[in-house]
XYZ file of C-alpha atoms in Angstrom:
482
model
C -20.494 32.920 10.109
C -20.619 32.532 6.021
C -22.794 35.360 4.531
C -24.985 35.285 1.296
C -23.216 35.682 -2.010
C -25.021 38.942 -2.315
C -22.693 40.726 0.102
C -19.813 40.089 -1.872
C -19.000 42.365 -5.117
C -17.905 40.046 -7.519
C -20.785 39.621 -10.007
C -18.947 41.449 -12.798
C -16.241 38.648 -12.741
C -18.597 35.606 -12.841
C -17.704 35.327 -16.668
C -14.306 35.091 -16.283
C -13.915 33.039 -13.298
C -16.029 30.068 -11.633
C -19.346 31.075 -10.186
C -18.611 32.481 -6.982
C -14.887 32.272 -5.431
C -13.094 33.897 -7.975
C -15.223 36.652 -8.531
C -14.569 37.567 -4.926
C -10.704 36.584 -5.780
C -10.969 39.413 -8.350
C -12.419 42.232 -6.365
C -10.362 41.098 -3.471
C -7.079 41.680 -5.482
C -8.063 44.920 -7.196
C -4.953 46.249 -9.495
C -2.055 45.857 -6.826
C 1.691 46.602 -7.966
C 4.254 44.902 -6.066
C 8.025 43.715 -6.159
C 10.351 40.949 -4.741
C 13.788 40.854 -4.110
C 15.335 37.281 -4.471
C 18.356 36.815 -2.337
C 21.306 34.618 -4.104
C 24.597 34.019 -3.361
C 27.428 36.004 -5.284
C 24.690 37.969 -7.173
C 26.387 39.319 -10.497
C 23.304 41.363 -11.552
C 25.138 44.397 -10.946
C 28.869 44.460 -12.012
C 30.672 47.772 -11.967
C 32.570 46.172 -15.085
C 29.337 46.308 -17.477
C 26.585 49.016 -18.377
C 23.227 48.557 -16.432
C 20.839 47.638 -19.068
C 17.007 47.900 -18.621
C 14.341 44.920 -19.244
C 10.915 44.679 -19.031
C 8.884 41.662 -18.426
C 5.549 41.128 -19.915
C 4.305 39.674 -16.239
C 6.223 38.797 -13.134
C 4.007 37.077 -11.050
C 1.307 34.014 -12.080
C 0.742 30.371 -11.469
C 2.521 27.490 -12.775
C 3.229 26.742 -15.505
C 3.661 30.441 -16.135
C 4.511 31.612 -19.742
C 6.115 35.176 -19.708
C 8.314 37.029 -21.719
C 11.372 39.898 -21.467
C 12.047 42.702 -23.509
C 14.946 45.285 -23.828
C 13.628 48.797 -23.116
C 17.675 50.398 -23.143
C 17.625 52.281 -26.506
C 20.643 51.385 -28.575
C 21.223 48.156 -26.936
C 21.927 45.046 -28.937
C 22.435 41.166 -29.006
C 20.731 40.112 -26.183
C 20.722 36.832 -24.603
C 18.777 35.520 -21.593
C 19.254 33.293 -18.234
C 16.097 32.292 -17.046
C 16.739 30.924 -13.859
C 20.079 32.483 -12.632
C 21.212 31.432 -9.184
C 24.010 33.539 -8.531
C 27.667 33.409 -9.970
C 29.312 34.312 -13.326
C 27.037 34.777 -16.596
C 29.331 32.655 -18.245
C 28.671 29.435 -16.415
C 25.235 29.472 -17.811
C 23.693 28.433 -20.918
C 21.758 31.383 -22.712
C 19.055 31.632 -25.142
C 17.939 34.409 -27.647
C 14.805 33.742 -26.935
C 12.920 36.294 -24.784
C 9.707 33.619 -24.196
C 10.121 31.072 -21.573
C 7.859 28.928 -19.499
C 8.375 28.151 -15.845
C 6.869 24.634 -15.085
C 7.165 24.820 -11.557
C 6.199 27.225 -8.428
C 8.821 29.157 -7.055
C 11.042 32.602 -7.048
C 13.085 32.584 -10.257
C 15.826 35.970 -11.380
C 15.849 36.357 -15.038
C 19.064 37.835 -16.452
C 19.165 40.015 -19.503
C 22.770 40.119 -21.489
C 23.388 42.585 -24.035
C 25.771 45.227 -25.856
C 25.653 49.034 -26.125
C 28.347 51.017 -27.928
C 30.880 48.246 -27.347
C 30.276 47.595 -23.699
C 28.236 44.327 -22.108
C 25.210 45.341 -20.470
C 23.315 43.250 -17.951
C 19.922 43.917 -16.063
C 17.770 41.270 -13.971
C 14.108 40.740 -12.631
C 12.315 38.805 -10.665
C 9.646 36.249 -11.383
C 7.285 34.480 -9.089
C 5.363 31.468 -10.223
C 2.618 30.535 -7.554
C 1.906 26.927 -6.764
C -1.639 25.655 -7.670
C -1.964 22.541 -6.014
C -5.364 21.967 -4.553
C -5.573 22.751 -0.915
C -6.080 19.713 1.119
C -9.526 19.666 3.323
C -11.271 17.791 5.901
C -14.974 18.013 5.909
C -17.429 16.718 8.806
C -21.205 17.011 8.463
C -22.838 16.249 11.668
C -26.735 14.646 11.872
C -27.863 18.030 12.662
C -26.568 19.856 9.448
C -23.589 21.382 11.049
C -20.694 21.098 8.624
C -17.162 22.026 10.319
C -14.170 22.201 7.419
C -10.730 21.825 8.606
C -7.434 22.868 6.857
C -4.627 20.474 8.377
C -1.038 21.146 8.394
C -0.234 20.048 4.593
C 2.589 21.230 2.402
C -0.258 21.870 -0.087
C -1.936 24.558 2.445
C 0.359 27.398 1.578
C -2.288 30.043 0.369
C -2.756 33.075 2.020
C -6.404 33.074 1.960
C -9.208 30.446 1.029
C -12.412 30.797 -0.576
C -15.335 28.681 0.629
C -18.345 28.036 -1.641
C -20.773 26.033 0.866
C -22.833 24.902 -2.148
C -26.422 26.449 -0.883
C -25.442 29.851 -1.856
C -23.349 31.066 0.641
C -19.658 31.584 0.644
C -16.803 33.518 2.511
C -12.980 33.977 2.635
C -10.756 32.843 5.418
C -7.311 33.672 5.816
C -4.333 31.142 6.478
C -4.817 31.625 10.146
C -8.128 30.288 10.318
C -7.890 26.525 10.122
C -11.573 25.825 11.069
C -14.553 27.221 9.737
C -18.554 25.894 10.615
C -21.443 26.394 8.368
C -25.139 25.121 8.984
C -27.195 23.798 6.369
C -30.874 24.299 6.942
C -32.179 21.220 4.407
C -31.200 17.419 3.738
C -30.197 17.891 0.241
C -26.759 16.945 -0.880
C -24.144 20.040 -1.076
C -20.921 20.165 -3.289
C -18.560 22.251 -0.957
C -15.594 23.897 -3.315
C -12.424 25.522 -1.402
C -10.155 27.813 -3.341
C -6.988 28.493 -2.475
C -5.704 31.913 -3.089
C -2.286 33.741 -3.430
C -2.642 37.167 -2.928
C -0.229 38.033 -5.797
C -1.061 36.023 -8.753
C -4.823 35.571 -8.937
C -4.571 32.028 -8.985
C -4.761 28.884 -6.957
C -6.055 25.202 -6.884
C -9.282 24.095 -5.752
C -10.536 20.965 -4.062
C -14.433 20.096 -4.529
C -16.161 17.647 -2.107
C -19.963 16.812 -1.852
C -21.512 16.009 1.507
C -25.182 14.685 1.910
C -27.190 13.969 5.571
C -27.190 10.504 4.152
C -23.625 10.271 4.078
C -23.426 12.048 7.592
C -25.647 9.439 9.125
C -23.680 6.407 7.777
C -21.630 4.914 10.082
C -17.799 3.452 9.426
C -17.184 -0.157 8.700
C -14.257 -2.430 9.577
C -14.447 -3.971 6.391
C -11.253 -6.367 7.032
C -9.369 -8.063 9.932
C -6.173 -9.663 9.301
C -3.831 -11.099 11.490
C -0.274 -10.306 10.344
C 2.007 -12.101 12.835
C 2.064 -13.390 16.456
C 1.330 -9.741 18.075
C -0.307 -7.586 15.373
C -3.255 -7.258 13.401
C -4.375 -5.065 10.288
C -7.784 -3.069 10.511
C -9.085 -1.983 7.203
C -11.696 0.892 7.821
C -14.297 2.528 5.408
C -15.212 6.166 6.778
C -17.724 7.583 4.044
C -18.742 10.546 6.282
C -15.102 11.567 7.437
C -16.337 12.020 10.703
C -13.690 11.537 13.813
C -14.283 7.806 15.276
C -12.375 6.200 18.504
C -10.855 2.827 18.101
C -12.477 1.025 21.145
C -10.918 -2.791 21.938
C -12.582 -5.584 23.841
C -10.135 -8.016 25.812
C -11.884 -11.766 26.211
C -15.075 -11.053 28.247
C -14.223 -7.242 29.069
C -16.289 -4.354 28.150
C -14.857 -2.237 25.050
C -12.559 0.502 26.011
C -10.725 3.251 24.182
C -7.435 2.290 22.308
C -6.828 6.151 22.015
C -6.517 5.905 17.862
C -8.848 8.442 16.198
C -9.581 7.412 12.541
C -10.762 10.718 10.319
C -9.809 9.764 6.682
C -12.221 8.215 4.145
C -10.439 4.916 3.921
C -7.523 4.030 6.681
C -5.737 0.939 7.634
C -4.508 0.732 11.095
C -2.317 -2.001 12.978
C -3.393 -3.146 16.294
C -1.719 -5.341 19.128
C -3.198 -8.773 19.819
C -2.528 -11.236 22.411
C -2.911 -14.792 20.423
C -3.691 -16.364 24.156
C -7.233 -14.450 24.198
C -9.571 -13.358 21.665
C -9.644 -9.379 21.002
C -12.482 -7.174 19.236
C -12.701 -3.921 17.674
C -15.481 -1.528 16.574
C -15.573 2.530 16.173
C -17.406 4.857 18.146
C -18.193 8.685 17.882
C -15.166 11.374 19.213
C -17.960 13.604 20.144
C -21.603 14.332 19.956
C -21.539 14.871 16.101
C -22.529 10.982 15.441
C -23.771 10.211 19.031
C -25.907 7.667 18.101
C -23.842 5.890 15.570
C -21.142 3.057 15.526
C -19.484 0.818 13.343
C -19.464 -2.932 13.376
C -17.719 -5.332 15.328
C -14.781 -7.670 14.293
C -12.907 -10.221 16.164
C -9.550 -12.030 15.786
C -10.136 -15.864 15.046
C -7.039 -18.027 15.221
C -6.620 -21.735 13.618
C -3.978 -24.493 14.551
C -2.363 -26.863 12.925
C -0.833 -30.304 14.270
C 0.612 -33.192 12.128
C -0.724 -36.400 13.053
C 1.504 -39.167 11.182
C 0.433 -39.185 7.654
C -2.271 -36.569 8.123
C -2.765 -32.889 9.462
C -5.060 -31.866 12.016
C -6.916 -28.551 11.538
C -8.313 -26.765 14.556
C -10.338 -23.552 14.424
C -11.558 -21.812 17.631
C -15.382 -20.344 17.583
C -16.039 -16.894 16.957
C -16.657 -14.586 19.799
C -19.979 -13.662 18.449
C -21.337 -16.623 16.532
C -24.576 -15.091 15.247
C -22.677 -12.449 13.309
C -20.541 -15.541 11.719
C -22.126 -16.075 8.261
C -19.603 -18.449 6.894
C -16.278 -19.944 8.468
C -14.231 -21.041 5.389
C -10.482 -22.984 5.663
C -8.259 -22.182 3.076
C -5.241 -24.519 1.958
C -2.611 -23.010 0.183
C -4.893 -19.990 -0.520
C -7.658 -22.062 -1.921
C -11.329 -22.996 -0.075
C -10.392 -26.364 1.452
C -13.242 -26.624 4.172
C -16.543 -24.461 5.129
C -17.204 -25.400 8.671
C -20.586 -25.084 10.039
C -21.416 -23.493 13.388
C -20.911 -26.845 15.150
C -17.433 -27.815 13.159
C -14.212 -27.007 14.875
C -11.701 -29.544 13.577
C -10.938 -31.733 10.410
C -8.254 -33.940 9.010
C -6.562 -33.020 5.924
C -5.326 -36.406 4.759
C -4.098 -34.974 1.645
C -1.352 -32.905 2.100
C 1.362 -31.652 -0.254
C 4.505 -33.980 -0.256
C 6.395 -31.366 -2.659
C 6.009 -28.133 -0.587
C 4.405 -27.117 3.133
C 1.010 -26.820 3.061
C -0.579 -23.934 4.756
C -3.965 -23.086 6.343
C -5.936 -20.162 7.181
C -9.436 -19.349 8.627
C -11.514 -17.054 6.872
C -14.628 -15.597 8.560
C -17.205 -13.692 6.795
C -19.881 -11.519 8.465
C -22.210 -9.453 7.344
C -20.144 -6.281 6.589
C -16.154 -7.420 7.407
C -13.992 -10.274 6.827
C -11.699 -11.996 9.540
C -8.597 -13.824 8.659
C -6.873 -15.860 11.262
C -3.056 -16.285 11.600
C -1.465 -18.702 8.761
C -0.547 -22.042 9.864
C 1.997 -24.265 8.038
C 3.347 -27.557 8.335
C 6.300 -29.433 6.073
C 5.146 -32.766 4.295
C 4.631 -35.503 6.543
C 7.626 -37.527 7.091
C 5.491 -40.701 7.404
C 3.579 -40.030 3.851
C 5.818 -38.078 1.635
C 9.500 -39.178 2.812
C 9.131 -43.033 2.604
C 12.486 -43.685 1.156
C 14.172 -41.194 3.476
C 14.611 -44.168 6.178
C 15.706 -46.973 3.670
C 19.289 -47.795 3.437
C 20.948 -50.007 0.849
C 24.609 -51.181 1.083
C 26.703 -49.714 -1.615
C 28.998 -52.831 -1.530
C 28.818 -56.487 -0.525
C 30.983 -59.544 -0.765
C 29.030 -62.767 -1.461
C 32.029 -65.148 -1.097
C 30.656 -67.431 1.259
C 32.774 -66.519 4.407
C 29.418 -65.695 6.443
C 30.162 -61.838 6.247
C 27.967 -59.701 4.183
C 27.280 -62.472 1.754
C 23.622 -60.698 1.207
C 22.777 -57.576 -0.139
C 19.707 -56.660 2.071
C 17.094 -53.691 2.334
C 17.143 -51.982 5.710
C 14.822 -49.549 7.128
C 11.083 -48.532 7.257
C 9.572 -50.275 4.073
C 5.669 -49.850 3.319
C 3.179 -51.580 0.626
C 3.589 -51.993 -2.919
C 7.172 -52.964 -2.420
C 9.271 -53.781 -5.489
C 13.177 -53.972 -5.977
C 14.752 -54.670 -9.106
C 18.708 -55.398 -9.601
C 20.164 -54.370 -13.055
C 23.668 -55.645 -14.659
C 26.128 -53.105 -16.528
C 23.793 -53.854 -19.773
C 20.488 -52.823 -18.247
C 19.398 -56.419 -17.939
C 17.229 -57.485 -14.751
C 19.257 -60.312 -13.048
C 17.236 -59.801 -9.806
C 13.631 -58.750 -8.675
C 11.158 -59.520 -5.390
C 8.180 -58.010 -3.870
C 9.169 -59.393 -0.628
C 11.043 -56.711 1.496
C 13.108 -59.566 3.615
C 14.228 -61.206 0.411
C 17.781 -60.248 -0.282
C 20.104 -61.022 -3.210
C 23.176 -63.565 -2.848
C 24.639 -62.454 -5.904
C 23.726 -65.327 -7.720
C 22.594 -64.947 -11.380
C 20.602 -68.107 -13.268
C 22.433 -70.130 -10.210
C 25.916 -69.120 -11.162
C 27.997 -66.314 -9.389
C 27.936 -63.108 -10.682
C 30.759 -61.317 -11.737
C 32.544 -58.465 -9.619
C 31.772 -55.080 -10.645
C 28.952 -52.359 -10.371
C 25.376 -53.271 -10.375
C 22.649 -50.954 -10.254
C 18.613 -51.057 -8.565
C 15.581 -49.235 -8.443
C 13.324 -49.560 -5.865
C 9.414 -48.752 -5.681
C 6.931 -48.200 -2.973
C 3.532 -47.014 -2.888
C 2.135 -44.230 0.018
C -1.530 -44.538 1.211
C -2.568 -42.323 -1.036
C -1.144 -45.180 -3.859
C 1.362 -42.911 -5.172
C 4.636 -44.528 -6.245
C 7.881 -43.583 -4.777
C 11.124 -44.481 -6.287
C 14.772 -44.779 -5.100
C 17.714 -45.568 -7.900
C 21.446 -46.183 -7.085
C 24.361 -48.366 -7.544
C 26.606 -50.725 -5.615
C 29.484 -52.926 -6.042
C 29.829 -56.857 -6.026
C 33.296 -57.743 -4.758
C 34.629 -61.284 -4.908
């Protein structure tokens, strides 16, 4: 249980450190002397062929970034050079510096090697420097509606401190060791509280801190399913806001069955989770408390919704399923290529798209807006309608004909599916029009101004209109052979 701050002897340190916990830390540490031994391969800090030097360090333990300096303590020694991150092996393999000051940017245990000379002989000495990590601790803080706060230190690389100082924000605080991963505290009022958790390294008098604000209002705020989006035939993605960071169980409802637990727990303030769905039935989701902390609170409900598109000749027929809870659907909008296309009312479930794209596939998606969340259906796409957009795909013009009067291949004719707005032009080698027709059944007999046209290459252009009055053209060439 937490105790009033007056029970901690830290007041004289308040001017140096933060309001509460750093004061506790200073008294907690006192004046401690310590040493470390660094195990490294092929350690040549001591070598019988060189004299033993003597080196002092301004400081050997501190927080990153940690600035320190080395100094010589061997009388008569000169020409000092330093290796501030010696990791074993011959010192000649390292770049040395004559600067005795150094700043370590990262946490770790480092070996400092001093090289020097005395009376014509080499000297060598080493010291160990420990740089403590100050990454803020990772915490999970839960406040129940009855004022009971639970602070959890989850397993996380950031939580490597020896102890943790906690300020609860109401004049109470405590220090817990690293074995204590869960601690509780009860508030007696409904006011917002700022909770600070300070990591404490036993050596170095430092550590990062994490500050969180909690309130009774936040504790009573239910989680929200903000979005449910179908990602493929078997999967959807739920986006969740959980301002209280209390624990919640994800429940699912299949068709008209009652809601049942999925076994998935939500604890983070914002989470995105993947859920399994079945396109043959409607699945709904909601969050319910994992314990009695928020027993009377649950989230909103979101249900998957589906869309179907079929090609019907020159149009696309778009069908949408009714929402599982119709009264909660404030707006249903069908998006066409990501842009709003059809706002369906409560009784509309099908609409024909008479203007699909002829250049690319056309994609549709249903967007259902509820009071607190959005549902995005599957995305259904169709290629351009052949009847509407491939008017000339089934039109064939021979690449040669022989108008010599033998009854075979004497007429150049167009074969295939011909639509309205038909116009056919034939050009000679100089680009002059020598034949034109708006009758799909009329062919060219190889005559120009009543005389046989000369053998050779000729060119044509064929124009037709689709149902939307758009012009489609086909160009090509053929040979006249006599």
